[in-house]
XYZ file of C-alpha atoms in Angstrom:
672
model
C 51.353 79.746 119.200
C 53.110 78.604 122.405
C 56.348 76.721 121.965
C 56.649 73.250 123.446
C 59.508 71.839 125.449
C 60.815 68.447 124.447
C 61.974 65.942 127.069
C 65.671 65.936 127.742
C 66.297 62.228 128.339
C 70.038 62.509 127.922
C 73.285 62.005 129.724
C 73.617 65.194 131.747
C 77.387 64.950 131.859
C 80.111 66.442 129.745
C 80.018 63.526 127.303
C 76.637 64.503 125.868
C 77.647 64.954 122.177
C 75.149 67.758 121.633
C 76.820 70.061 124.152
C 80.300 68.702 123.563
C 80.056 69.889 119.958
C 79.078 73.376 121.076
C 81.896 73.558 123.604
C 84.452 72.206 121.142
C 83.541 74.722 118.434
C 83.861 77.570 120.938
C 87.272 76.589 122.254
C 88.588 75.660 118.777
C 87.531 78.966 117.214
C 89.013 81.046 120.010
C 92.233 79.040 119.850
C 92.476 79.474 116.072
C 91.946 83.214 116.391
C 94.247 83.455 119.422
C 91.565 85.802 120.695
C 88.093 85.581 122.178
C 85.983 84.370 125.078
C 85.581 80.590 125.407
C 84.411 80.490 129.027
C 80.820 81.727 128.738
C 79.949 79.596 125.669
C 81.304 76.505 127.410
C 79.375 77.338 130.567
C 76.075 77.957 128.769
C 76.112 74.907 126.502
C 73.281 73.030 128.257
C 71.098 76.141 128.481
C 71.599 76.825 124.787
C 70.961 73.216 123.805
C 67.625 73.033 125.617
C 66.485 76.427 124.369
C 67.489 76.066 120.724
C 66.584 72.411 120.264
C 63.203 72.348 121.974
C 61.850 75.819 122.726
C 62.990 78.559 120.372
C 60.754 78.827 117.304
C 63.078 79.701 114.443
C 63.669 78.651 110.848
C 67.284 78.424 109.668
C 66.103 78.653 106.049
C 64.110 81.840 106.705
C 65.785 83.874 109.462
C 63.403 86.809 109.010
C 59.905 85.282 109.095
C 57.826 87.727 111.114
C 56.513 85.539 113.942
C 59.805 83.881 114.865
C 61.016 83.996 118.430
C 63.813 86.486 118.954
C 67.053 85.433 120.612
C 69.466 88.032 121.970
C 72.918 87.294 123.373
C 73.354 90.349 125.568
C 76.771 89.216 126.798
C 77.998 89.470 123.231
C 81.586 88.569 124.069
C 80.224 84.996 124.195
C 79.653 85.253 120.452
C 80.986 81.764 119.690
C 78.011 80.345 121.543
C 75.685 82.044 119.063
C 77.819 81.230 116.024
C 77.995 77.589 117.081
C 74.218 77.480 117.508
C 73.574 79.066 114.134
C 75.984 76.719 112.385
C 74.767 73.543 114.075
C 71.055 74.239 113.628
C 71.417 74.866 109.906
C 71.779 78.573 109.209
C 73.878 79.794 106.300
C 77.016 79.947 108.409
C 79.609 77.465 107.257
C 82.287 75.747 109.294
C 84.803 77.753 107.269
C 83.352 80.930 108.766
C 83.776 79.526 112.265
C 87.385 78.744 111.394
C 87.766 82.432 110.447
C 86.402 83.666 113.769
C 87.417 87.284 114.411
C 89.183 87.564 111.042
C 88.832 90.301 108.429
C 85.542 90.173 106.499
C 84.377 86.947 108.131
C 80.748 86.421 109.129
C 81.940 85.659 112.648
C 83.203 88.948 114.109
C 84.330 89.228 117.703
C 80.876 90.350 118.820
C 77.633 89.530 116.983
C 76.764 92.129 114.376
C 73.328 92.767 112.934
C 73.052 92.259 109.143
C 76.425 90.532 109.006
C 75.528 87.024 110.193
C 72.254 85.231 109.344
C 70.211 84.758 112.502
C 71.842 87.545 114.526
C 68.993 89.793 115.681
C 71.054 92.664 117.105
C 74.611 93.859 117.557
C 75.723 93.156 121.122
C 78.861 93.700 123.114
C 78.321 96.897 125.123
C 76.961 95.092 128.159
C 73.324 95.550 129.096
C 72.249 97.008 125.776
C 71.259 93.649 124.314
C 68.997 93.148 127.320
C 67.389 96.547 126.685
C 67.068 95.717 122.974
C 65.189 92.584 123.994
C 62.801 94.697 126.069
C 62.151 96.786 122.952
C 61.533 93.663 120.881
C 59.073 92.332 123.451
C 57.293 95.685 123.552
C 57.082 95.652 119.759
C 55.575 92.155 119.809
C 52.948 93.089 122.384
C 51.959 96.320 120.656
C 51.984 94.885 117.142
C 49.830 91.964 118.301
C 47.324 94.360 119.845
C 47.206 96.417 116.666
C 46.857 93.572 114.158
C 45.555 90.352 115.737
C 41.843 89.720 115.329
C 39.502 87.141 116.891
C 40.289 83.797 115.339
C 43.284 85.230 113.485
C 46.541 85.500 115.438
C 49.497 86.521 113.289
C 51.762 87.906 116.018
C 52.425 85.606 118.976
C 56.106 85.053 119.698
C 58.577 85.362 122.520
C 61.831 87.176 123.072
C 64.622 85.288 124.825
C 67.704 87.093 126.083
C 70.785 85.614 127.743
C 72.828 87.916 129.933
C 75.745 87.740 132.312
C 76.789 89.431 135.526
C 78.261 92.348 133.581
C 74.913 93.101 131.942
C 73.289 93.190 135.362
C 75.933 95.490 136.796
C 75.417 98.061 134.041
C 72.873 100.699 135.006
C 70.946 100.259 131.783
C 69.741 96.862 133.003
C 67.997 98.572 135.925
C 66.329 101.089 133.603
C 65.138 98.511 131.096
C 64.083 95.855 133.623
C 62.068 98.338 135.654
C 60.143 99.509 132.597
C 59.649 95.956 131.290
C 58.009 94.995 134.561
C 55.700 98.013 134.464
C 54.727 97.255 130.864
C 53.884 93.652 131.712
C 55.938 92.108 128.915
C 54.875 88.539 129.615
C 56.549 87.088 126.534
C 60.000 88.267 127.541
C 62.248 85.598 129.072
C 65.675 86.579 130.393
C 68.215 83.922 131.348
C 70.921 85.021 133.746
C 74.161 83.098 133.264
C 75.107 83.242 136.925
C 78.709 82.030 136.797
C 80.050 84.500 139.361
C 83.115 85.398 137.264
C 84.114 88.473 135.291
C 87.422 89.774 133.974
C 88.757 90.779 137.386
C 87.812 87.534 139.101
C 85.000 86.439 141.409
C 82.279 89.050 141.233
C 81.216 88.586 144.858
C 83.853 91.108 145.854
C 82.037 93.906 143.982
C 78.626 92.542 142.954
C 76.592 91.161 145.820
C 73.105 92.261 144.745
C 70.154 90.047 145.534
C 69.285 89.815 141.858
C 66.130 87.684 142.248
C 64.740 90.130 144.819
C 65.657 93.045 142.626
C 63.737 91.640 139.664
C 60.758 90.686 141.796
C 60.670 94.306 142.955
C 60.521 95.335 139.291
C 57.439 93.175 138.832
C 59.121 90.181 137.197
C 58.376 86.491 137.596
C 61.591 84.918 138.907
C 62.695 81.287 138.657
C 65.557 80.855 141.114
C 68.341 78.363 141.779
C 68.330 76.569 138.433
C 71.201 74.177 137.731
C 72.334 75.489 134.365
C 74.136 72.227 133.589
C 71.085 70.009 134.124
C 69.019 69.980 130.906
C 65.943 68.717 132.736
C 66.190 71.545 135.267
C 66.658 74.101 132.496
C 63.662 72.695 130.612
C 61.517 72.854 133.745
C 62.554 76.461 134.381
C 61.707 77.424 130.812
C 58.327 75.716 131.142
C 57.569 77.822 134.214
C 58.619 80.973 132.371
C 56.460 80.171 129.345
C 53.468 79.543 131.585
C 53.688 83.094 132.976
C 52.039 85.488 130.499
C 51.450 88.610 132.603
C 55.000 89.309 133.767
C 58.427 89.061 132.161
C 60.432 86.135 133.527
C 63.983 85.893 134.844
C 65.602 82.454 135.016
C 68.555 82.434 137.400
C 70.806 79.677 136.060
C 73.898 78.829 138.048
C 76.754 77.732 135.770
C 80.490 77.151 135.804
C 82.438 79.297 133.402
C 84.637 77.251 131.068
C 82.911 74.010 132.098
C 84.872 70.997 130.896
C 88.328 72.568 131.044
C 89.948 70.468 133.801
C 92.318 73.037 135.271
C 90.653 76.301 134.188
C 86.908 75.869 134.620
C 85.439 78.240 137.165
C 88.383 80.619 136.785
C 88.620 84.074 135.231
C 91.338 82.814 132.873
C 88.633 81.261 130.696
C 86.720 84.518 130.354
C 88.668 86.310 127.660
C 91.610 84.232 126.501
C 92.230 80.993 124.575
C 92.490 77.860 126.676
C 95.727 76.767 125.064
C 96.506 73.558 123.188
C 97.231 71.459 126.284
C 94.047 72.459 128.099
C 91.980 71.910 124.945
C 93.384 68.384 124.608
C 92.495 67.623 128.219
C 89.020 69.121 127.704
C 88.455 66.891 124.683
C 89.324 63.906 126.789
C 87.023 65.015 129.597
C 84.146 65.385 127.135
C 84.952 62.123 125.322
C 85.208 64.197 122.156
C 88.046 62.673 120.104
C 87.371 64.655 116.933
C 89.734 67.040 115.202
C 89.248 70.789 115.574
C 86.120 72.034 113.793
C 84.948 68.511 112.979
C 81.398 67.579 113.968
C 80.133 64.056 113.148
C 77.087 63.752 110.917
C 75.010 62.155 113.661
C 75.618 65.168 115.921
C 74.626 67.561 113.162
C 71.439 65.532 112.814
C 70.706 65.985 116.522
C 71.069 69.740 116.178
C 69.446 70.325 112.784
C 66.485 72.673 113.138
C 65.475 72.778 109.487
C 62.445 70.484 109.628
C 60.990 72.078 112.742
C 61.744 75.535 111.411
C 60.036 74.831 108.106
C 56.987 73.520 109.965
C 56.827 76.572 112.236
C 57.251 79.168 109.505
C 54.955 77.226 107.185
C 52.234 77.059 109.820
C 52.535 80.812 110.293
C 52.298 81.405 106.556
C 49.056 79.417 106.485
C 47.727 81.514 109.357
C 48.707 84.707 107.586
C 47.065 83.581 104.340
C 43.809 83.022 106.208
C 44.214 86.419 107.860
C 44.814 88.077 104.489
C 41.617 86.526 103.141
C 39.606 87.774 106.106
C 41.324 91.162 106.493
C 43.041 92.068 103.207
C 43.619 95.731 104.084
C 45.127 94.909 107.470
C 47.326 92.236 105.893
C 48.607 94.723 103.320
C 49.295 97.272 106.043
C 51.102 94.653 108.141
C 53.259 93.669 105.172
C 54.085 97.305 104.424
C 55.093 98.041 107.971
C 57.245 94.940 108.354
C 59.004 95.849 105.096
C 59.723 99.338 106.459
C 58.019 101.051 103.520
C 56.393 104.426 104.042
C 52.671 104.683 103.250
C 51.372 106.008 99.964
C 50.237 109.190 101.719
C 53.660 110.112 103.080
C 54.264 112.888 100.546
C 50.893 114.404 101.379
C 51.721 114.182 105.096
C 55.011 115.981 104.479
C 53.207 118.694 102.545
C 50.649 119.013 105.342
C 53.436 119.301 107.909
C 55.172 122.023 105.908
C 51.907 123.876 105.431
C 51.130 123.767 109.130
C 54.600 125.044 109.947
C 54.300 127.903 107.479
C 51.122 129.005 109.195
C 52.670 128.729 112.653
C 54.780 131.860 112.417
C 57.402 132.425 115.110
C 57.566 129.317 117.283
C 60.223 127.358 119.106
C 61.494 124.539 116.919
C 60.466 122.104 119.685
C 56.891 123.363 119.069
C 57.470 123.080 115.340
C 58.586 119.507 115.973
C 55.277 118.780 117.676
C 53.384 120.287 114.748
C 55.307 118.076 112.326
C 54.897 114.997 114.519
C 51.149 115.597 114.653
C 50.918 115.742 110.871
C 53.087 112.672 110.281
C 51.436 110.594 113.009
C 48.114 110.836 111.180
C 49.663 109.067 108.179
C 52.157 106.770 109.915
C 50.560 104.434 112.476
C 53.987 102.838 112.870
C 55.259 105.870 114.791
C 55.813 104.702 118.367
C 57.736 106.718 120.902
C 57.909 109.042 123.820
C 60.181 110.953 126.114
C 62.342 110.440 129.179
C 59.824 112.131 131.506
C 59.989 115.352 129.479
C 57.187 114.888 126.964
C 55.591 118.200 127.907
C 58.927 119.997 127.522
C 60.167 118.105 124.467
C 56.623 118.428 123.026
C 56.564 114.843 121.808
C 52.904 114.288 122.697
C 50.419 114.842 119.893
C 46.597 114.756 119.745
C 46.617 111.127 118.620
C 48.918 109.910 121.405
C 47.689 106.792 123.220
C 49.971 105.454 125.988
C 50.593 101.716 125.717
C 50.060 101.397 129.470
C 46.432 102.402 128.907
C 45.899 100.803 125.506
C 48.154 97.915 124.381
C 47.546 99.003 120.780
C 48.748 102.518 121.608
C 51.573 104.573 120.149
C 53.200 106.362 123.080
C 55.545 105.175 125.817
C 56.147 107.004 129.066
C 59.802 106.022 129.446
C 60.417 107.774 132.743
C 63.827 109.245 133.556
C 65.698 106.520 131.696
C 67.530 108.116 128.752
C 69.942 105.232 128.108
C 67.365 102.498 128.555
C 64.855 104.426 126.449
C 67.249 104.726 123.530
C 68.336 101.084 123.594
C 64.686 99.999 123.837
C 64.016 102.136 120.764
C 66.735 100.174 118.974
C 64.903 96.972 119.915
C 61.660 98.373 118.507
C 63.387 99.203 115.233
C 65.119 95.815 115.089
C 61.866 93.945 115.610
C 60.192 95.706 112.722
C 56.771 97.214 112.234
C 57.574 100.491 113.977
C 59.506 103.714 113.492
C 60.533 104.638 117.039
C 61.194 108.169 118.227
C 62.527 109.172 121.641
C 63.233 112.490 123.288
C 65.063 114.299 126.070
C 67.020 117.508 126.601
C 70.104 117.814 124.412
C 72.392 118.056 127.444
C 71.180 114.587 128.516
C 72.045 113.034 125.175
C 75.258 112.059 126.948
C 73.243 109.557 128.985
C 71.845 108.055 125.786
C 74.960 108.333 123.685
C 76.129 104.730 123.452
C 72.665 103.577 122.391
C 72.617 106.348 119.766
C 75.961 105.026 118.577
C 74.506 101.525 118.328
C 71.589 102.872 116.270
C 74.116 104.307 113.852
C 76.300 101.195 113.839
C 73.323 98.975 112.992
C 71.809 101.443 110.526
C 68.470 101.657 112.350
C 65.706 104.134 111.594
C 65.349 105.767 115.013
C 64.466 109.445 115.463
C 66.077 111.199 118.428
C 64.496 114.490 119.490
C 66.884 116.594 121.588
C 65.462 119.931 122.743
C 66.712 122.922 124.786
C 69.686 123.093 122.492
C 72.006 125.906 123.651
C 72.971 128.479 126.268
C 69.585 130.041 125.468
C 68.257 127.636 128.110
C 69.312 130.576 130.279
C 68.615 130.537 133.985
C 68.944 126.758 134.360
C 72.671 127.336 134.057
C 75.651 125.340 132.797
C 74.369 121.971 134.040
C 71.543 122.243 131.505
C 73.202 124.310 128.784
C 74.633 122.055 126.063
C 77.934 123.291 124.651
C 79.771 120.348 123.097
C 76.783 118.104 122.479
C 75.838 118.933 118.888
C 79.412 118.581 117.726
C 79.812 115.429 119.778
C 76.802 113.878 118.056
C 78.192 114.856 114.661
C 81.244 112.730 115.430
C 79.119 109.555 115.364
C 79.355 107.998 111.883
C 76.057 107.387 110.074
C 74.059 109.717 112.335
C 72.292 112.625 110.630
C 72.200 115.617 112.975
C 69.589 118.261 112.086
C 69.557 121.688 113.749
C 66.762 123.539 111.950
C 66.512 127.322 111.984
C 62.737 127.700 111.813
C 59.471 125.792 111.685
C 59.715 124.966 107.990
C 63.211 123.505 108.324
C 61.947 121.450 111.264
C 59.282 119.887 109.048
C 61.955 119.038 106.473
C 64.138 117.510 109.192
C 61.284 115.273 110.371
C 60.520 114.291 106.783
C 64.158 113.413 106.094
C 64.462 111.407 109.331
C 61.331 109.371 108.602
C 62.286 108.730 104.992
C 65.792 107.593 105.888
C 66.086 103.794 105.997
C 69.803 103.291 106.629
C 70.406 105.035 109.911
C 69.181 107.266 112.738
C 68.635 111.002 112.865
C 68.937 113.496 115.717
C 66.714 116.579 115.671
C 68.235 119.425 117.704
C 65.476 121.834 118.693
C 65.172 125.125 120.576
C 63.203 126.107 123.629
C 62.908 129.736 122.475
C 60.802 130.967 119.564
C 62.506 131.537 116.207
C 61.181 133.701 113.376
C 60.223 132.126 110.047
C 62.798 132.453 107.276
C 62.501 132.540 103.504
C 61.354 129.362 101.765
C 64.210 129.371 99.240
C 65.780 125.930 98.858
C 63.341 124.076 101.105
C 62.419 121.676 98.293
C 65.986 120.352 98.081
C 67.046 120.796 101.717
C 66.420 117.167 102.696
C 68.956 116.081 100.089
C 71.526 118.857 100.394
C 71.426 119.668 104.114
C 72.018 123.333 103.270
C 70.342 126.173 101.391
C 71.106 129.745 100.356
C 68.817 132.380 101.871
C 70.656 135.623 101.101
C 73.021 136.264 98.227
C 74.743 139.154 96.510
C 76.804 139.647 93.356
C 80.503 139.411 94.129
C 79.825 138.539 97.757
C 82.853 139.184 99.937
C 82.170 136.283 102.321
C 79.831 133.428 103.103
C 77.998 133.288 106.387
C 77.054 129.751 107.463
C 74.696 129.295 110.390
C 72.451 126.716 112.011
C 69.408 126.852 114.239
C 68.751 129.957 116.294
C 71.896 131.690 115.037
C 70.632 131.928 111.457
C 68.681 135.070 112.340
C 71.927 136.694 113.518
C 73.578 135.902 110.197
C 70.666 137.410 108.267
C 70.635 140.534 110.428
C 74.389 140.887 109.968
C 74.024 140.476 106.189
C 71.502 143.334 106.118
C 73.864 145.616 108.053
C 76.771 144.728 105.799
C 74.666 145.292 102.698
C 73.928 148.799 103.942
C 77.688 149.357 103.985
C 78.050 148.055 100.449
C 79.424 144.677 101.531
C 77.473 141.866 99.919
C 77.521 138.444 101.598
C 75.927 135.064 101.059
C 74.008 133.494 103.952
C 73.730 129.700 104.039
C 71.558 127.785 106.459
C 73.148 124.381 107.102
C 70.853 122.390 109.397
C 72.454 119.050 108.476
C 76.218 119.008 108.041
C 76.180 115.271 107.227
C 73.906 115.733 104.204
C 76.029 118.667 103.024
C 79.288 116.742 103.378
C 77.836 113.814 101.421
C 77.432 116.038 98.348
C 79.982 116.117 95.558
C 82.734 118.707 95.755
C 81.035 120.660 92.995
C 77.688 120.667 94.795
C 79.296 121.786 98.037
C 81.133 124.598 96.260
C 77.883 125.756 94.676
C 76.524 126.341 98.170
C 79.705 127.420 99.962
C 82.192 128.770 97.379
C 85.823 128.040 98.107
C 87.119 131.373 96.776
C 85.870 133.559 99.614
C 86.193 133.534 103.412
C 83.609 131.663 105.480
C 82.249 132.784 108.837
C 80.319 130.132 110.770
C 77.874 130.970 113.563
C 76.613 128.289 115.958
C 76.069 128.419 119.715
C 78.227 125.402 120.428
C 81.740 123.994 120.280
C 83.778 125.383 117.392
C 86.234 122.585 116.620
C 84.168 120.780 113.999
C 83.536 123.924 111.979
C 87.168 124.962 111.577
C 87.632 122.860 108.459
C 84.787 124.607 106.656
C 85.910 128.039 107.836
C 89.477 127.351 106.778
C 92.502 129.516 107.586
C 90.872 132.670 106.184
C 87.574 132.255 108.014
C 86.266 132.377 111.537
C 83.931 130.400 113.784
C 81.708 132.229 116.242
C 80.828 129.667 118.879
C 81.362 128.763 122.505
C 84.122 126.584 123.908
C 83.483 127.050 127.606
C 80.614 126.208 129.937
C 77.763 128.672 130.211
C 76.342 130.588 133.147
C 73.022 130.988 134.910
C 71.371 134.134 133.574
C 68.546 135.211 131.278
C 68.972 134.299 127.617
C 69.486 137.891 126.408
C 72.342 138.448 128.851
C 74.079 135.228 127.897
C 73.868 135.855 124.168
C 75.504 139.231 124.632
C 78.135 137.869 127.017
C 79.236 135.167 124.576
C 79.168 137.337 121.460
C 76.058 136.016 119.743
C 74.939 139.325 118.280
C 74.447 140.585 114.762
C 77.126 143.229 115.405
C 79.688 140.563 116.339
C 78.857 138.524 113.249
C 79.105 141.554 110.985
C 82.471 142.515 112.495
C 83.804 139.011 111.885
C 82.919 139.367 108.196
C 84.606 142.768 107.998
C 87.802 141.376 109.516
C 87.967 138.197 107.422
C 87.059 139.866 104.126
C 89.671 142.575 104.680
C 92.445 140.089 105.411
């Protein structure tokens, strides 16, 4: 249901108590912490007051009701604006938490953090990513509405509002996300540009002179220009124009003064990222006619801000709508509830079995092809799968027979992201944050660097996002070192809470997909080959999702353990056969997911990789991360230099990825 905009018959000056309270809380919290950013919250007070008091549909008592409007503060350094709003409107965020701004274990960290503070929809701070998250949320709303709404029964109909600053617009990700949002026609996305012209280094005109309105119009956005961000009536009128546009996303260009109200510092970069100081705060209080002590808000001002009654009415009205929907469409209502809860369907185990069966029948295939086989099987059982590739779907093999692009069918399940790896990944985070979808995105492994900070944010927020990274080693061959990933797998393994899977055959690929989809507390990266790999034994597949490693070859009194991942597992098995012919027994362990292995108990790890014998690790990538497992007695066969342009077979020989080289490494280490 469309939100309404209340009249703003108020004093537009600094003495308006509603905005004075917001400004005072921001400057008081930053001063108490001796750290933070008071300028942007003080400059955006009128914008926030109009939006949160008359437009944004939210319920402080139920921050997670499904059809709420989403609010994203992309310029997350302005976090005290959001904390002040949450506190004043009635969320479970006490004044004591505002007093502990930026302190250990408070609910008011320096930048907003998802799951830490009630009402915070996403973690923001890396500029531009919150904007891209908002694009993902708006895409989720549009697609979910198309999938579930029925004539006479609308259960999904909300907007996504995002506030952003000059820094967000300077970051390249804003170009990627805005361009795609315009093409997708996300008419319920409203972005508000806090155009204060100041960043850390001073007036941005010296280095940022873009015609931002023209830029967004070129992307296909509806643009509302030249809005006085300190005039509540002007802000309300701009929002009304944005809400009236339903075919295009809207950009409101709101001119503001950073640090507004601070007599000697407003409009200056000094207010951006430092406390105002006691003297300036006292003068600001006088300018705002705000005589109250730090962190004190009069009861009558709280009453002006309180959103509890409106929130209860909004969420209650939605619940009535959903009850009617459930009566008319009980199966759809149950499916909607399941998907919003993030639960897998009852048929997930059968889908996993079907995926494994299809992989077993596939024989020797590239693991990127095995990934497509698994995706096809899972997509039949999981309508919540929504994803695509950065213009490489036919190389990443992330199109399946049931793929329906959302540009052709709003209820579809595939997105053509274009060459936008960073934007794609941050949009996927927005899809996951909104709920109702399990997003997957894909590109070449070497281009994971472009996506990396969004992958990090997936891990930081604990989001179920599946990253498919193909063309995983120097076996890319003739494309040369620009396209041959060397350090990338190990680099991804450095990200906490990211499961990195590098399967060795089709069956392990099915297990990796199963594990990624079943995981609810973080993202997974599937590292897949371009070249075909032979099928391996099925030993240990039933426990692989939990252990991350399995034993494929063993021998009594083995002299060493060979650990390998991905395409190099076949070399380890060939080497084991040659060594066995010499009377040297070895154990071969496939370890597609180091993170799952390292999460095991010491005893469980030792049962797979015994500590009393040397370890030789084989992986076509950087060696540094494996040295701990290999230990002083072992060896790592890898590559710590850039590759070359040549056929795969020549490169593997050049860099020592042969069964003979692996066997010789075992002979040397076991003899030491």
